[in-house]
CSV table of C-alpha atoms and ligand atoms in Angstrom, one decimal:
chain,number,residue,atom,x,y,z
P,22,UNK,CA,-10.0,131.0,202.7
P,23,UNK,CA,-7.0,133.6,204.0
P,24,UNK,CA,-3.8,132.9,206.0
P,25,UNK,CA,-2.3,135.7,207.2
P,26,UNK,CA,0.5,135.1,204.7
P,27,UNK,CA,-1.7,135.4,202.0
P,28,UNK,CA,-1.7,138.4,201.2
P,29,UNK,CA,-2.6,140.3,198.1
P,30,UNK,CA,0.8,142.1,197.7
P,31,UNK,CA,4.7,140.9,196.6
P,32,UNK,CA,5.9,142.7,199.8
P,33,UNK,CA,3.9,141.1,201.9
P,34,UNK,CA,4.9,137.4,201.0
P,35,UNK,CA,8.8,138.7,201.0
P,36,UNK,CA,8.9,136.6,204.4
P,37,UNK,CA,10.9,133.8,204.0
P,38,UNK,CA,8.6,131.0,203.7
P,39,UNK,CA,7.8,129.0,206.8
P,40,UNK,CA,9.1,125.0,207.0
P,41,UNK,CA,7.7,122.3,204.9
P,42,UNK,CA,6.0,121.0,208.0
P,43,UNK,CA,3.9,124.1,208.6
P,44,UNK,CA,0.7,123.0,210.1
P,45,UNK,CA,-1.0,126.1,208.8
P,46,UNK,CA,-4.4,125.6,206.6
P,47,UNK,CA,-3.5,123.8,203.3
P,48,UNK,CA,-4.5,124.5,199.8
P,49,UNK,CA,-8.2,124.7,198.9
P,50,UNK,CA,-8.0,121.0,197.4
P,51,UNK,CA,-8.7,122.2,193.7
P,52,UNK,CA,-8.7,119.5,191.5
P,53,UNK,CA,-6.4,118.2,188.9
P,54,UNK,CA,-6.3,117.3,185.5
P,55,UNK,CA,-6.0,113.8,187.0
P,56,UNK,CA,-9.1,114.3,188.9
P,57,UNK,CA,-7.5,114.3,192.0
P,58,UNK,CA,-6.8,116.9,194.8
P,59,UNK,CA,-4.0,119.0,195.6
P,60,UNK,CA,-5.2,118.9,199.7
P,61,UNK,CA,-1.7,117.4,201.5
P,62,UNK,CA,0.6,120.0,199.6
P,63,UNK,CA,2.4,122.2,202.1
P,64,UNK,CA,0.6,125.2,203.0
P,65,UNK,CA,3.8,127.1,203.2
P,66,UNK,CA,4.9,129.6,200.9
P,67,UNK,CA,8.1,129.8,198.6
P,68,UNK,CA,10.9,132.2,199.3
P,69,UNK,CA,10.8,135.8,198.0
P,70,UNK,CA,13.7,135.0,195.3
P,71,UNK,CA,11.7,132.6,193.8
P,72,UNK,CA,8.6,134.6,193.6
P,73,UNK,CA,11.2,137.3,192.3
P,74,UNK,CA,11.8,134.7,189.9
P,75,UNK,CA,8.6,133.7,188.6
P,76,UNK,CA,7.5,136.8,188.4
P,77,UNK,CA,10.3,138.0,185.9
P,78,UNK,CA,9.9,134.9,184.2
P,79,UNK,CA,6.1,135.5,183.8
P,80,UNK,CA,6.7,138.9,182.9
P,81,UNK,CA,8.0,138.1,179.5
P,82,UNK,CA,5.2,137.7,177.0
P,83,UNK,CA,6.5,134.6,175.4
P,84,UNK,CA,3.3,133.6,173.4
P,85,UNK,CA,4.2,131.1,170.8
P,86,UNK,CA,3.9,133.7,168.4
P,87,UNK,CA,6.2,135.4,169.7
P,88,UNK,CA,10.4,135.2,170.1
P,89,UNK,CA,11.9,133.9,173.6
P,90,UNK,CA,15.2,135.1,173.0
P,91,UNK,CA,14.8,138.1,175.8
P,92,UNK,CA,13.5,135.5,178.1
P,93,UNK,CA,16.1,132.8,178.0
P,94,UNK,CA,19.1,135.4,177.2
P,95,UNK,CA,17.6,136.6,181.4
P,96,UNK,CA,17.6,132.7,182.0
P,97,UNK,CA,21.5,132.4,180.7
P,98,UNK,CA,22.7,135.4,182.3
P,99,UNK,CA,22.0,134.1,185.7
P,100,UNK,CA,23.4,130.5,184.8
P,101,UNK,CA,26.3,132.0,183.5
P,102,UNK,CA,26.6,134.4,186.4
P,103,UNK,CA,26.2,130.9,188.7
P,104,UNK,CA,29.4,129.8,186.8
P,105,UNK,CA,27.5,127.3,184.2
P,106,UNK,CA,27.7,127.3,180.5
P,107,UNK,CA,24.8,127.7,179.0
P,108,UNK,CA,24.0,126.4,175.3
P,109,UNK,CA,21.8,127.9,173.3
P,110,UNK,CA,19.9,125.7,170.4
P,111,UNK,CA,18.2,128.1,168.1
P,112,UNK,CA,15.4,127.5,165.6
P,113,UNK,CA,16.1,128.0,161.8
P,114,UNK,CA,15.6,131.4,161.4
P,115,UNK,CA,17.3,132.3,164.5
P,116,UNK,CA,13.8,133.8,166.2
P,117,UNK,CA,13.8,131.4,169.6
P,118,UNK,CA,16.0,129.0,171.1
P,119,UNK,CA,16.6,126.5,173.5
P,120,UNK,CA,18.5,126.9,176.5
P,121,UNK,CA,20.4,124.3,177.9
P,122,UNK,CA,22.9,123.6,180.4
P,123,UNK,CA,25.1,121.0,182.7
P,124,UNK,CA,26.0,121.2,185.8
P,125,UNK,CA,29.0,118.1,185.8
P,126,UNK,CA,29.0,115.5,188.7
P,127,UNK,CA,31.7,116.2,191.3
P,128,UNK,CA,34.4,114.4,188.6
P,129,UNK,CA,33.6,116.8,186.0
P,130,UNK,CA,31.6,113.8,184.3
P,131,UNK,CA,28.6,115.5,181.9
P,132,UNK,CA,27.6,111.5,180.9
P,133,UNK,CA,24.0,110.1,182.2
P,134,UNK,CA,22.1,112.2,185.4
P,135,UNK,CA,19.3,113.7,185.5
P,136,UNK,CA,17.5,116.1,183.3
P,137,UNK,CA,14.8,118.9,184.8
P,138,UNK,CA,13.5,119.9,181.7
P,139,UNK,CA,10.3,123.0,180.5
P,140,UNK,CA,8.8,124.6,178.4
P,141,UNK,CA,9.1,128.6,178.0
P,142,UNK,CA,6.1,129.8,175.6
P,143,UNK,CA,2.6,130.3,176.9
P,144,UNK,CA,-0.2,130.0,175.1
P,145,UNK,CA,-2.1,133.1,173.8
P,146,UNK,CA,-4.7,135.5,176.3
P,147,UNK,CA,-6.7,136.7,172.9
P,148,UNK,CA,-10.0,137.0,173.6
P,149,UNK,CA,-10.0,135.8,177.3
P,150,UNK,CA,-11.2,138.1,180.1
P,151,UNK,CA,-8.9,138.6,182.9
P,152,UNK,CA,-8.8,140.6,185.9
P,153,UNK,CA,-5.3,141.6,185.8
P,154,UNK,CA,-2.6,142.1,183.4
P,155,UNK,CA,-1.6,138.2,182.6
P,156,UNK,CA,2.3,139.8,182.1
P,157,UNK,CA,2.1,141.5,185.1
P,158,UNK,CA,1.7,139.0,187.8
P,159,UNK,CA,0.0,139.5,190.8
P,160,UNK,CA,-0.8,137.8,193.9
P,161,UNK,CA,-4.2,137.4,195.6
P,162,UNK,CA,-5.3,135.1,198.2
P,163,UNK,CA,-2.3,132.6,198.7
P,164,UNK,CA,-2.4,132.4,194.7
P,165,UNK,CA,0.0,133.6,192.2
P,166,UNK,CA,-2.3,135.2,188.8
P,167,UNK,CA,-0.1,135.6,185.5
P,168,UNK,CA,-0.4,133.4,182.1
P,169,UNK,CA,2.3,130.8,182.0
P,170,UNK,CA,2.3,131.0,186.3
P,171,UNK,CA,0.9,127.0,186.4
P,172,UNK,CA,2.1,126.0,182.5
P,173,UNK,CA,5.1,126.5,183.7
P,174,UNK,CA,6.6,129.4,184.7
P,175,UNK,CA,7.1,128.7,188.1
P,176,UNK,CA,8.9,125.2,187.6
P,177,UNK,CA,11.6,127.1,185.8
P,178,UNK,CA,11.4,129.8,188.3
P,179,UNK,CA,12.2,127.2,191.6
P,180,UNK,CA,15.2,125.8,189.2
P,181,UNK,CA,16.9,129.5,188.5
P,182,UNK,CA,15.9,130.0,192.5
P,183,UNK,CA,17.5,127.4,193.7
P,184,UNK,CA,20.6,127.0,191.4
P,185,UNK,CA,22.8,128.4,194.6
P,186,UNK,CA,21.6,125.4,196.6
P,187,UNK,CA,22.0,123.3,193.6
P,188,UNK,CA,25.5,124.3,193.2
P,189,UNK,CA,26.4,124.0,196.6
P,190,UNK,CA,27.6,120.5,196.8
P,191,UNK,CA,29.7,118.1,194.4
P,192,UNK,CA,27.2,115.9,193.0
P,193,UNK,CA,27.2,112.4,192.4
P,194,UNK,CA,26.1,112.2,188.8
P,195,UNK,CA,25.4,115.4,186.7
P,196,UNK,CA,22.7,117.2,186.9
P,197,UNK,CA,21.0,118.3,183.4
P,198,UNK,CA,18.9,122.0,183.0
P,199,UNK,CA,16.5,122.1,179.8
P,200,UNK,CA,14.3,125.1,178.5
P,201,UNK,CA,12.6,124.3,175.3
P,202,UNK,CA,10.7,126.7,172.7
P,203,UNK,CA,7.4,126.3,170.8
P,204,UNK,CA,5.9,123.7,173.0
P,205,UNK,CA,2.3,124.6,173.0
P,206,UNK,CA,2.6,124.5,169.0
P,207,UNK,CA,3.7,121.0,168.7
P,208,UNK,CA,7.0,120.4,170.7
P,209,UNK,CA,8.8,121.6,167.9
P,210,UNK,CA,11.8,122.8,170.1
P,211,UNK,CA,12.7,119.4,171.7
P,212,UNK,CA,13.2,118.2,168.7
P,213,UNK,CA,15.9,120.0,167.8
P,214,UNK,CA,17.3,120.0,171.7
P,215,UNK,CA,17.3,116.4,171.6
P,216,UNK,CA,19.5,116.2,168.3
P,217,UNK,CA,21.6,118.8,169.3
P,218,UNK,CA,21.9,117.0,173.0
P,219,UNK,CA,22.5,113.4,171.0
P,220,UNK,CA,25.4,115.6,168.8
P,221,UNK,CA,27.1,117.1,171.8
P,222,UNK,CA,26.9,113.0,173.5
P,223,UNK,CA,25.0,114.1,176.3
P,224,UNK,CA,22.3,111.8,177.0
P,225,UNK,CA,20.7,112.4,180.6
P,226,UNK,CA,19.5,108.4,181.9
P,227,UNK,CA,16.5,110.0,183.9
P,228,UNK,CA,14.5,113.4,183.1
P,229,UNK,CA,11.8,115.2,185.1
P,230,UNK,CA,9.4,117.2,183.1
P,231,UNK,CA,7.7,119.9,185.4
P,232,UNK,CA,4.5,120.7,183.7
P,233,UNK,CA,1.9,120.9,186.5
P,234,UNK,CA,0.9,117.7,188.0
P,235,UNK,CA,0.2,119.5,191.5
P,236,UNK,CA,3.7,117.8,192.3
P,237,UNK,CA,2.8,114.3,191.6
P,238,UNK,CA,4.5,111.6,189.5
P,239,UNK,CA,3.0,111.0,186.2
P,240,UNK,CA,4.2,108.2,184.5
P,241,UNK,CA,1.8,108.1,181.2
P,242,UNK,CA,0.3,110.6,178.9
P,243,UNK,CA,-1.5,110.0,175.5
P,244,UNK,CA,0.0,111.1,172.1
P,245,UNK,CA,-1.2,114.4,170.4
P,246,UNK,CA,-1.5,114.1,166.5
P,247,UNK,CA,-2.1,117.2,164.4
P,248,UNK,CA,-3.5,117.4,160.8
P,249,UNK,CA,-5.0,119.7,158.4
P,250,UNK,CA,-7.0,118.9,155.3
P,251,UNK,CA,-7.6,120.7,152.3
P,252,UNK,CA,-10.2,120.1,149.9
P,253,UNK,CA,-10.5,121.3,146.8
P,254,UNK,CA,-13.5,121.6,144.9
P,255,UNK,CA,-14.8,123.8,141.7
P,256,UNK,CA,-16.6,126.9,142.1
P,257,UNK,CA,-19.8,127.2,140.3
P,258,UNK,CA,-23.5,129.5,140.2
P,259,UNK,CA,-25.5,127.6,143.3
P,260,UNK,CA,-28.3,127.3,140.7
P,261,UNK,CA,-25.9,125.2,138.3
P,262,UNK,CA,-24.3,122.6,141.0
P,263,UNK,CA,-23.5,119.9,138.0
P,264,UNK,CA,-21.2,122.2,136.7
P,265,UNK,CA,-19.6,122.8,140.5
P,266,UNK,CA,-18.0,120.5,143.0
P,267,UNK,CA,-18.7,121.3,146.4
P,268,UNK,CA,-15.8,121.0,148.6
P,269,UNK,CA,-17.9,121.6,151.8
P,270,UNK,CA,-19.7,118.3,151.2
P,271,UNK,CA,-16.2,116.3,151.1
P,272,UNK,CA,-15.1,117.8,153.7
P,273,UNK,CA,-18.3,117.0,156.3
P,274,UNK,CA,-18.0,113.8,155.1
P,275,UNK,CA,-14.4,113.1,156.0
P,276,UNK,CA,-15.6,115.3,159.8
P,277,UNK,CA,-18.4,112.5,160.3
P,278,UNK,CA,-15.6,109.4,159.5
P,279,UNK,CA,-13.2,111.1,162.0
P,280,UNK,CA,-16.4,111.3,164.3
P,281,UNK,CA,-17.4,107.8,163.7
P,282,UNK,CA,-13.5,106.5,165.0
P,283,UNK,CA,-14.0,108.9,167.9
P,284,UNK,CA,-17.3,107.3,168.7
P,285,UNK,CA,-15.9,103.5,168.0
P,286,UNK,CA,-13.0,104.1,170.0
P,287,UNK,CA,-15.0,105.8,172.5
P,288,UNK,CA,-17.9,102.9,173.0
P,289,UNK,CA,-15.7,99.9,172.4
P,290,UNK,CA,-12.1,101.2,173.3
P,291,UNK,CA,-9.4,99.8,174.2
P,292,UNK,CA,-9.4,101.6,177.2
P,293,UNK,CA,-7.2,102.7,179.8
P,294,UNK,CA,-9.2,103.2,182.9
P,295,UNK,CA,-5.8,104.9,184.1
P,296,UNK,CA,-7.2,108.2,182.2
P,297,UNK,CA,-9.9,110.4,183.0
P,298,UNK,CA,-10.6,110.1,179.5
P,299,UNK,CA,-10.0,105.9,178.9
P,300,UNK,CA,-10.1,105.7,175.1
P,301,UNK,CA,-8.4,107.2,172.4
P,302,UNK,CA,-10.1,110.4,171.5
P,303,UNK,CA,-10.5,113.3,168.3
P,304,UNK,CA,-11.3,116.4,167.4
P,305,UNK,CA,-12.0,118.7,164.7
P,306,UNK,CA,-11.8,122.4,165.9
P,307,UNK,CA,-11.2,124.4,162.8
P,308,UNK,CA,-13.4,124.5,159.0
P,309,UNK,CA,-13.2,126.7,156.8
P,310,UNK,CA,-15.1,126.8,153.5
P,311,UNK,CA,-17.0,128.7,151.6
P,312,UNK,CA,-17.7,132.5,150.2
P,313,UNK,CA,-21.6,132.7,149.7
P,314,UNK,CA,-24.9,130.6,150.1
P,315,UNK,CA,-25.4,130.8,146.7
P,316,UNK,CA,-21.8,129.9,145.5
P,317,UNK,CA,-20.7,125.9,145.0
P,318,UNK,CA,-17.6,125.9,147.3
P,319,UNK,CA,-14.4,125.1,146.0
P,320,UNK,CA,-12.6,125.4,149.0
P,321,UNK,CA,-12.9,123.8,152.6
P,322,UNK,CA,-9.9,123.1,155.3
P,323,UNK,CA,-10.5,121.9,158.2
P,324,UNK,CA,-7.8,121.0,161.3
P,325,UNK,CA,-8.6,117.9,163.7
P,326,UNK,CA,-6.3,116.2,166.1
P,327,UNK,CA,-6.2,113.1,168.1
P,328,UNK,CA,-4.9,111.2,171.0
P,329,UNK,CA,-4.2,108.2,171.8
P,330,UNK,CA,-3.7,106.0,174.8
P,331,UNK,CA,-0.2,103.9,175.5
P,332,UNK,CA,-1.2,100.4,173.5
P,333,UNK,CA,-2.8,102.5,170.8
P,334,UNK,CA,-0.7,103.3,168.0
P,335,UNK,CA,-0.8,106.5,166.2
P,336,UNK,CA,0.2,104.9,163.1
P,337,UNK,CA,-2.9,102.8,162.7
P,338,UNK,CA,-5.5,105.5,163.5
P,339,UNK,CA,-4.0,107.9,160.6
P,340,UNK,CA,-4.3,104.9,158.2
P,341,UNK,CA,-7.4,104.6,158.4
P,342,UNK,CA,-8.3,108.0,157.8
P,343,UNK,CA,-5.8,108.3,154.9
P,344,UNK,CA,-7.3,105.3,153.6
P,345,UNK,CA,-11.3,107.1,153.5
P,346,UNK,CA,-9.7,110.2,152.1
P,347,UNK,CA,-8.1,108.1,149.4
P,348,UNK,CA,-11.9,106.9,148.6
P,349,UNK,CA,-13.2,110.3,149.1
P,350,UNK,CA,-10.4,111.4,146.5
P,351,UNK,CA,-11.2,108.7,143.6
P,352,UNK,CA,-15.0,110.1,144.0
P,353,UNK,CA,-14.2,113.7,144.0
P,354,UNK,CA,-11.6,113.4,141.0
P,355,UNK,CA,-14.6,111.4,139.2
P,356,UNK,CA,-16.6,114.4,139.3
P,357,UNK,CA,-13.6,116.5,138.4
P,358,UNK,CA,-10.2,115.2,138.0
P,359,UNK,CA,-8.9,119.1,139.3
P,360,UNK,CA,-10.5,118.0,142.5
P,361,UNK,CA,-8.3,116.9,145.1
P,362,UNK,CA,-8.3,116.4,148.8
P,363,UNK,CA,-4.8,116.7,150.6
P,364,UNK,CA,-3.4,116.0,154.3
P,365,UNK,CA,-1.1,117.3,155.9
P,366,UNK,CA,0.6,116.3,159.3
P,367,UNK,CA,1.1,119.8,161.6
P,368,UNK,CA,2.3,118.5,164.5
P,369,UNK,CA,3.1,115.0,166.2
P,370,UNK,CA,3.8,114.1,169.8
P,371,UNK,CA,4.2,110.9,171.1
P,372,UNK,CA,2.5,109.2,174.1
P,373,UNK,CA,4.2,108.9,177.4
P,374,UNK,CA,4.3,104.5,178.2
P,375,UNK,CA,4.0,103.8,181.6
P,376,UNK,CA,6.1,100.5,180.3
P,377,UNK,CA,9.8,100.3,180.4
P,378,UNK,CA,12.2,101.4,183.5
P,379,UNK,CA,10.6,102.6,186.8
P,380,UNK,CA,13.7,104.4,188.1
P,381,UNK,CA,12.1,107.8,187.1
P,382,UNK,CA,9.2,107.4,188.8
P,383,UNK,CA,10.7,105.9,191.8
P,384,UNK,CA,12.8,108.7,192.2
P,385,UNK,CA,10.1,111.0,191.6
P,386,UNK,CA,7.7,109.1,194.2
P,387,UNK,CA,11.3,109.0,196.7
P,388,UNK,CA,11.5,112.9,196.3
P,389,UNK,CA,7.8,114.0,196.8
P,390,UNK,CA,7.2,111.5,199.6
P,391,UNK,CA,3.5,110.3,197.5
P,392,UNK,CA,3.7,107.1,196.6
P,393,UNK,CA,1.0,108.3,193.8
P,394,UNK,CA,1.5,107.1,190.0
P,395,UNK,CA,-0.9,109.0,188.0
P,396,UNK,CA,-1.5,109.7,184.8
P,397,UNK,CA,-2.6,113.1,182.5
P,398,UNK,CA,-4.6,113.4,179.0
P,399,UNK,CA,-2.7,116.1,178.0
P,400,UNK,CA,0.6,115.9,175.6
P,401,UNK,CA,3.8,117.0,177.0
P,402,UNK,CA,7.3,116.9,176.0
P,403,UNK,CA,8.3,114.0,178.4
P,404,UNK,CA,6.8,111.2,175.1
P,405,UNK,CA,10.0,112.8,173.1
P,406,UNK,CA,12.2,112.4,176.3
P,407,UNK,CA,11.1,108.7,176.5
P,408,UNK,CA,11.4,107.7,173.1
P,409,UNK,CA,14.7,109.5,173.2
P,410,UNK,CA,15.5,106.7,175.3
P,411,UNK,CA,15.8,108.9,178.6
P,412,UNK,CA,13.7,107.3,181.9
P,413,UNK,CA,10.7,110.2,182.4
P,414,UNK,CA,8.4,111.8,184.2
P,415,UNK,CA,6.2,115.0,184.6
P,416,UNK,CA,6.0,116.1,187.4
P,417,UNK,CA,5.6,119.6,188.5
P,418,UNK,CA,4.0,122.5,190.5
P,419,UNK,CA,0.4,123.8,189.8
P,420,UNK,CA,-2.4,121.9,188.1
P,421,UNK,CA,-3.3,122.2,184.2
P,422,UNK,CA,-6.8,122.9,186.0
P,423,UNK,CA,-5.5,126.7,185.4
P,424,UNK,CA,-3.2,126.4,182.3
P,425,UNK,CA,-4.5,127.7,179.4
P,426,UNK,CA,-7.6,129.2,180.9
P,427,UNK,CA,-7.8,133.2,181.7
P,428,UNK,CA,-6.6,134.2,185.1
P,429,UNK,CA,-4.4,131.5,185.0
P,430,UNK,CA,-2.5,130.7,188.6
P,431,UNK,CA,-0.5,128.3,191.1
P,432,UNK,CA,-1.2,128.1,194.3
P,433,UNK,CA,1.7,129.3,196.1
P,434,UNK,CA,1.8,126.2,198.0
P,435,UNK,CA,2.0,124.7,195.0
P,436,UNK,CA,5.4,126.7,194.1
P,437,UNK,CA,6.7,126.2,197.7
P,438,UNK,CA,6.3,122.0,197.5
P,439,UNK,CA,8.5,122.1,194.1
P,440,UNK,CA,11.1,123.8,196.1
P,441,UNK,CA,10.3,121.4,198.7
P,442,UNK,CA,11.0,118.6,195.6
P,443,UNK,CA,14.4,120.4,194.0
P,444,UNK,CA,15.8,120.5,197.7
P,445,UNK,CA,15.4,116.5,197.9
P,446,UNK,CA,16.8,116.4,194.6
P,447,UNK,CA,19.9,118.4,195.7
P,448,UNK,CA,20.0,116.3,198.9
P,449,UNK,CA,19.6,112.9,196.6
P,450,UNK,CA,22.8,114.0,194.2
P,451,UNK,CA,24.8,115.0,196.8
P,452,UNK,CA,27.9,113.4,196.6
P,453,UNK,CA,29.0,110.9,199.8
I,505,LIG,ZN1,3.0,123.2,179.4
């Protein structure tokens, strides 16, 4: 599938885009996270500056690991060059920060509005095989290839785009701009945004979270928990095991308990039949243990996670497992009281609820012109927006189809319908 627009070079999309209406061939109807299709986006394409845009924003390598600094000090200049005042929210030792900014309702009034809010780290290439540089993004066949292009470059991309547009009326009610670090590691960063937001007395009454939902309104999400545990055993000869503990043989039997919730939760739920996955689910995707077949192991670690639907709480599924490690403990520290088996949380987001106000997603639905509510499995900021108390939803360009995987991309269709969506919302705020 080719249009003549899509071409396989940056000068050849430089052509402003065509109008939303274009009755050119649409999208190739991938489909979504949410199991759905993407066929009924525009097929047009988004405006040079944008793609500009992206691609400079792309073009930063901001792997977790890594520091965003360079990327949101290129985000702030153009705010601050647009006449905002941008706010930056660093971590502790100063390596990344959040970026944040207001532009103030027609009055000068900063209270309520609306808050479009993303991420800025991507999450690591190593070890994937790509075609093309993932920092050095590149367009081929109406799509645009880079890592962070769908999770979620471009979002931020169409907001820095736009801002002229966006600041080209008074508004009605403020409109809020939110960058967060350390995402894909455990929302760490909006956290500390959302403190530093509730400090300053700026608390946004709706918020938009623009990780790919192929620009449809999601109103749920389950809760990602993170945990590690380390168990600790005695080192001994393999041919004198009564003198050893074995801390691989705790450990597997704490992996099967974990297994056994996955599989009761699995087989007699609850359920949410809104998911593509309907039941609270976990995981363990990291062990390690062990030096030598012929040594007793006294160490083992292993990292699992798990996720739960809205109605399930978080709280409950961790007691439980606390609770068989406590039993695990007593029978370890009978074979040697040194023995110990410790958790530890790493990382905690909560679930999106599709309960509560609807004003987000009405607004969302209003703007996109889909009357679609849907729902994804993956965790996103918008959980710590809600429980913040701010009215959210994710909604965004691209599909999480492509995030995370090598040669990541969006359709640019994909990027042209969020400009599509940010014009609405400029329209919508409008003052009179
Ligand atoms: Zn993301």
């Amino acid at each position: 599938m080719t249009t003549s627009a899509a071409a396989t070079s940056n000068a050849a999309i430089s052509a402003d885009r065509t109008s939303p209406s274009s009755t050119g061939p649409t999208s190739a109807g991938t489909t979504s996270s949410a199991g759905t299709t993407s066929a009924g986006t525009t097929s047009a394409l988004p405006s040079s500056r944008t793609l500009e845009w992206v691609n400079k924003l792309v073009s930063f390598d901001t792997t977790s690991r890594n520091s965003n600094l360079q990327l949101i000090h290129t985000m702030a200049e153009e705010l601050t060059a647009r006449g905002l005042t941008p706010v930056f929210v660093p971590n502790a030792d100063g390596s990344k920060a959040n970026l944040f900014a207001t532009i103030p309702a027609h009055d000068g009034s900063v209270t309520g509005g609306i808050m479009l809010a993303g991420h800025t780290d991507v999450v690591p290439v190593d070890g994937q095989d790509w075609a093309s540089d993932p920092f050095t993004p590149e367009v081929r066949e109406g799509k645009l290839y880079g890592r962070g292009t769908t999770d979620m470059k471009a979002f931020s991309g169409v907001i820095l785009s736009l801002l002229p547009e966006l600041l080209s009326r008074p508004l009605a009610e403020p409109l809020h701009l939110a960058w967060t670090y350390d995402e894909e590691v455990g929302c760490h960063g909006a956290v500390v945004l959302l403190a530093e937001m509730a400090a300053r007395g700026i608390h946004p009454r709706l918020s938009f979270v623009g990780e790919p939902t192929s620009m449809r309104a999601v109103s749920a999400h389950k809760s990602s928990q993170l945990y590690r545990v380390s168990v600790s055993g005695l080192a001994a000869h393999s041919s004198m095991t009564s003198t050893g503990v074995n801390a691989i043989e705790y450990a597997a039997r704490a992996i099967a308990f974990i297994r056994s919730l996955a599989d009761e939760h699995r087989l007699s739920g609850p359920f949410d039949e809104s998911f593509i996955v309907p039941y609270t689910t976990a995981n363990v995707g990291v062990v390690e243990g062990g030096v030598a077949v012929n040594t007793v192991a006294d160490r083992c670690d292993f990292e699992f996670e798990f996720r739960t639907i809205p109605g399930v709480n978080p709280d409950a599924v961790i007691a439980r497992i606390d609770d068989h490690l406590g039993t695990l403990r007593d029978e370890i520290q009978r074979e040697n009281p040194a023995a110990n088996i410790v958790l530890m949380p790493l990382g905690s987001v909560p679930g999106l609820s599709p309960e509560g106000p609807r004003e987000a997603l009405e607004l969302a639905q209003q703007l996109t012109g889909s009357s679609a509510e849907e729902t994804v499995v993956y965790a996103t900021e918008a959980g710590l927006f809600q429980r913040a108390g701010i009215d959210t939803v994710v909604c965004g360009p691209g599909s999480m189809d492509q995030g995370h995987t090598a040669n990541e991309f969006i359709e640019l269709s994909q990027i042209a319908a969020c400009e599509d969506f940010l014009r609405a919302l400029a329209a919508h705020l409008a003052a009179n």
